Amino acid sequence: MEQLGAAEMIDVLAAEAERARRALDVATASISVWQREQGSLHTLVNAGALAPGEQERPGDEVYPVHSFPALVTLLDRKTPYCFGLGDPIDVSSASLAASLGKETQAAAPINVHGEVWGSLWVATLPGDRPLTRDDLPQVVRAANAIARALTRLS
């Protein structure tokens, strides 16, 4: 299969983010790529209910991994996380969710060829059914589906 261009890859990822959002019944789903050398996570697509200023295909939405303890665990240890109502949460993750108008959140690594390529992050709005640790298997399955789509692209 011929290598797709960056625009086509973003189109595929946008469709995968929307598919994950609907399957998980969440307000928002975001797919980000891990830029190891820069120590950052760069969001490529956001789907669903976006906060003012958020974009479906952001060019500059970048998060320093070391500033988010949950991201360090997610990316370095390949460990998904969920911050449900009343769960302990790191200040950076809580602040980000609040700034985006989100209430609960979960994320899973996207592993391609045995390496962490990036992450799937999902979140709910206040008043939605909150995410709990029981949702993590479904979030992981959605991340695995994205990984399969990325493998098909390469």
Coordinates of C-alpha atoms in Angstrom, one line a residue:
M1 CA 0.0 0.0 0.0
E2 CA 1.4 3.4 -0.9
Q3 CA 2.3 5.8 1.9
L4 CA -0.5 8.4 2.4
G5 CA 0.3 12.1 2.8
A6 CA 0.0 14.0 6.0
A7 CA -3.4 15.4 5.0
E8 CA -4.8 12.0 4.2
M9 CA -3.5 10.6 7.5
I10 CA -5.2 13.4 9.4
D11 CA -8.4 12.6 7.6
V12 CA -8.2 9.0 8.7
L13 CA -7.4 10.0 12.3
A14 CA -10.3 12.5 12.4
A15 CA -12.6 9.7 11.3
E16 CA -11.1 7.3 13.9
A17 CA -11.5 9.9 16.6
E18 CA -15.2 10.4 15.8
R19 CA -15.7 6.6 15.7
A20 CA -14.1 6.3 19.1
R21 CA -16.1 9.2 20.5
R22 CA -19.4 7.6 19.4
A23 CA -18.5 4.1 20.5
L24 CA -17.5 5.3 23.9
D25 CA -20.4 7.8 24.2
V26 CA -18.2 10.6 25.3
A27 CA -18.3 14.3 24.5
T28 CA -14.7 14.6 23.1
A29 CA -12.0 12.3 21.7
S30 CA -8.5 13.5 20.8
I31 CA -5.7 11.7 19.1
S32 CA -2.1 12.9 19.7
V33 CA 1.3 11.8 18.6
W34 CA 4.2 11.5 21.1
Q35 CA 7.2 13.6 20.0
R36 CA 9.8 11.8 22.1
E37 CA 12.7 14.0 21.2
Q38 CA 10.8 17.2 22.2
G39 CA 9.3 15.5 25.2
S40 CA 5.8 16.6 24.1
L41 CA 2.5 15.3 23.0
H42 CA 1.1 17.0 19.9
T43 CA -2.6 16.8 19.3
L44 CA -3.5 16.1 15.7
V45 CA -7.3 15.8 15.8
N46 CA -10.1 16.7 18.2
A47 CA -13.6 15.4 17.7
G48 CA -16.9 16.2 19.4
A49 CA -17.8 19.0 21.8
L50 CA -14.9 21.4 21.6
A51 CA -14.2 24.3 24.0
P52 CA -13.8 27.9 22.6
G53 CA -10.4 28.1 21.0
E54 CA -10.1 24.3 20.5
Q55 CA -9.8 23.2 16.9
E56 CA -10.7 20.0 15.1
R57 CA -7.3 19.9 13.5
P58 CA -5.0 22.0 15.6
G59 CA -1.6 23.0 14.4
D60 CA -0.1 24.0 17.7
E61 CA -1.8 22.1 20.5
V62 CA 1.2 20.7 22.3
Y63 CA 1.6 19.4 25.8
P64 CA 4.9 19.0 27.7
V65 CA 4.8 15.4 28.9
H66 CA 6.8 16.1 32.0
S67 CA 4.2 18.6 33.2
F68 CA 1.5 15.9 33.3
P69 CA 2.3 12.9 35.6
A70 CA -0.5 10.9 34.0
L71 CA 1.1 11.3 30.6
V72 CA 4.4 10.1 31.9
T73 CA 2.7 6.9 33.1
L74 CA 0.7 6.6 29.9
L75 CA 3.6 7.0 27.5
D76 CA 6.5 5.5 29.4
R77 CA 4.7 2.6 31.0
K78 CA 2.0 2.1 28.4
T79 CA -0.6 2.4 31.2
P80 CA -4.1 3.8 30.5
Y81 CA -5.7 6.1 33.1
C82 CA -9.1 7.3 34.1
F83 CA -10.0 10.3 36.2
G84 CA -13.6 9.8 37.2
L85 CA -15.6 11.8 39.7
G86 CA -13.9 11.9 43.0
D87 CA -10.7 10.1 41.7
P88 CA -7.4 11.5 42.8
I89 CA -6.1 13.6 39.9
D90 CA -2.9 15.5 39.2
V91 CA -3.2 19.3 39.2
S92 CA -2.1 19.7 35.5
S93 CA -4.7 17.2 34.3
A94 CA -7.4 18.7 36.4
S95 CA -6.6 22.2 35.2
L96 CA -6.6 21.2 31.6
A97 CA -9.9 19.4 31.9
A98 CA -11.5 22.4 33.7
S99 CA -10.2 24.8 31.1
L100 CA -11.8 22.7 28.4
G101 CA -15.1 22.5 30.3
K102 CA -14.7 18.7 30.7
E103 CA -15.6 16.7 33.8
T104 CA -14.1 13.2 33.6
Q105 CA -11.4 11.9 31.3
A106 CA -9.6 8.8 30.3
A107 CA -6.7 8.0 28.0
A108 CA -5.0 5.0 26.5
P109 CA -1.7 4.6 24.6
I110 CA -1.8 4.0 20.9
N111 CA 0.8 1.3 20.2
V112 CA 2.1 0.7 16.7
H113 CA 4.7 -2.0 16.1
G114 CA 5.3 -2.5 19.8
E115 CA 6.1 1.2 20.4
V116 CA 3.9 3.9 21.8
W117 CA 3.0 6.1 18.9
G118 CA 0.7 8.5 20.8
S119 CA -2.5 8.5 22.8
L120 CA -6.3 8.6 22.6
W121 CA -7.8 11.0 25.2
V122 CA -11.6 11.1 25.8
A123 CA -13.6 13.3 28.1
T124 CA -17.2 14.0 29.2
L125 CA -19.0 17.2 29.9
P126 CA -20.7 18.0 33.2
G127 CA -24.0 16.3 33.3
D128 CA -22.9 13.4 31.0
R129 CA -22.5 9.9 32.2
P130 CA -19.1 10.2 33.9
L131 CA -16.2 7.9 32.9
T132 CA -15.0 5.4 35.5
R133 CA -12.2 2.8 35.6
D134 CA -14.8 0.3 34.2
D135 CA -14.6 2.2 30.9
L136 CA -10.8 1.6 30.5
P137 CA -11.1 -1.7 28.6
Q138 CA -13.3 0.1 26.0
V139 CA -10.9 3.0 25.8
V140 CA -8.0 0.6 25.2
R141 CA -10.0 -1.2 22.5
A142 CA -10.6 2.1 20.8
A143 CA -6.9 3.0 21.0
N144 CA -6.1 -0.4 19.5
A145 CA -8.5 0.2 16.6
I146 CA -6.7 3.5 15.9
A147 CA -3.3 1.6 16.0
R148 CA -4.7 -0.8 13.4
A149 CA -5.7 2.1 11.2
L150 CA -2.2 3.6 11.5
T151 CA -0.6 0.3 10.7
R152 CA -2.7 0.0 7.5
L153 CA -1.5 3.5 6.5
S154 CA 2.1 2.6 6.7

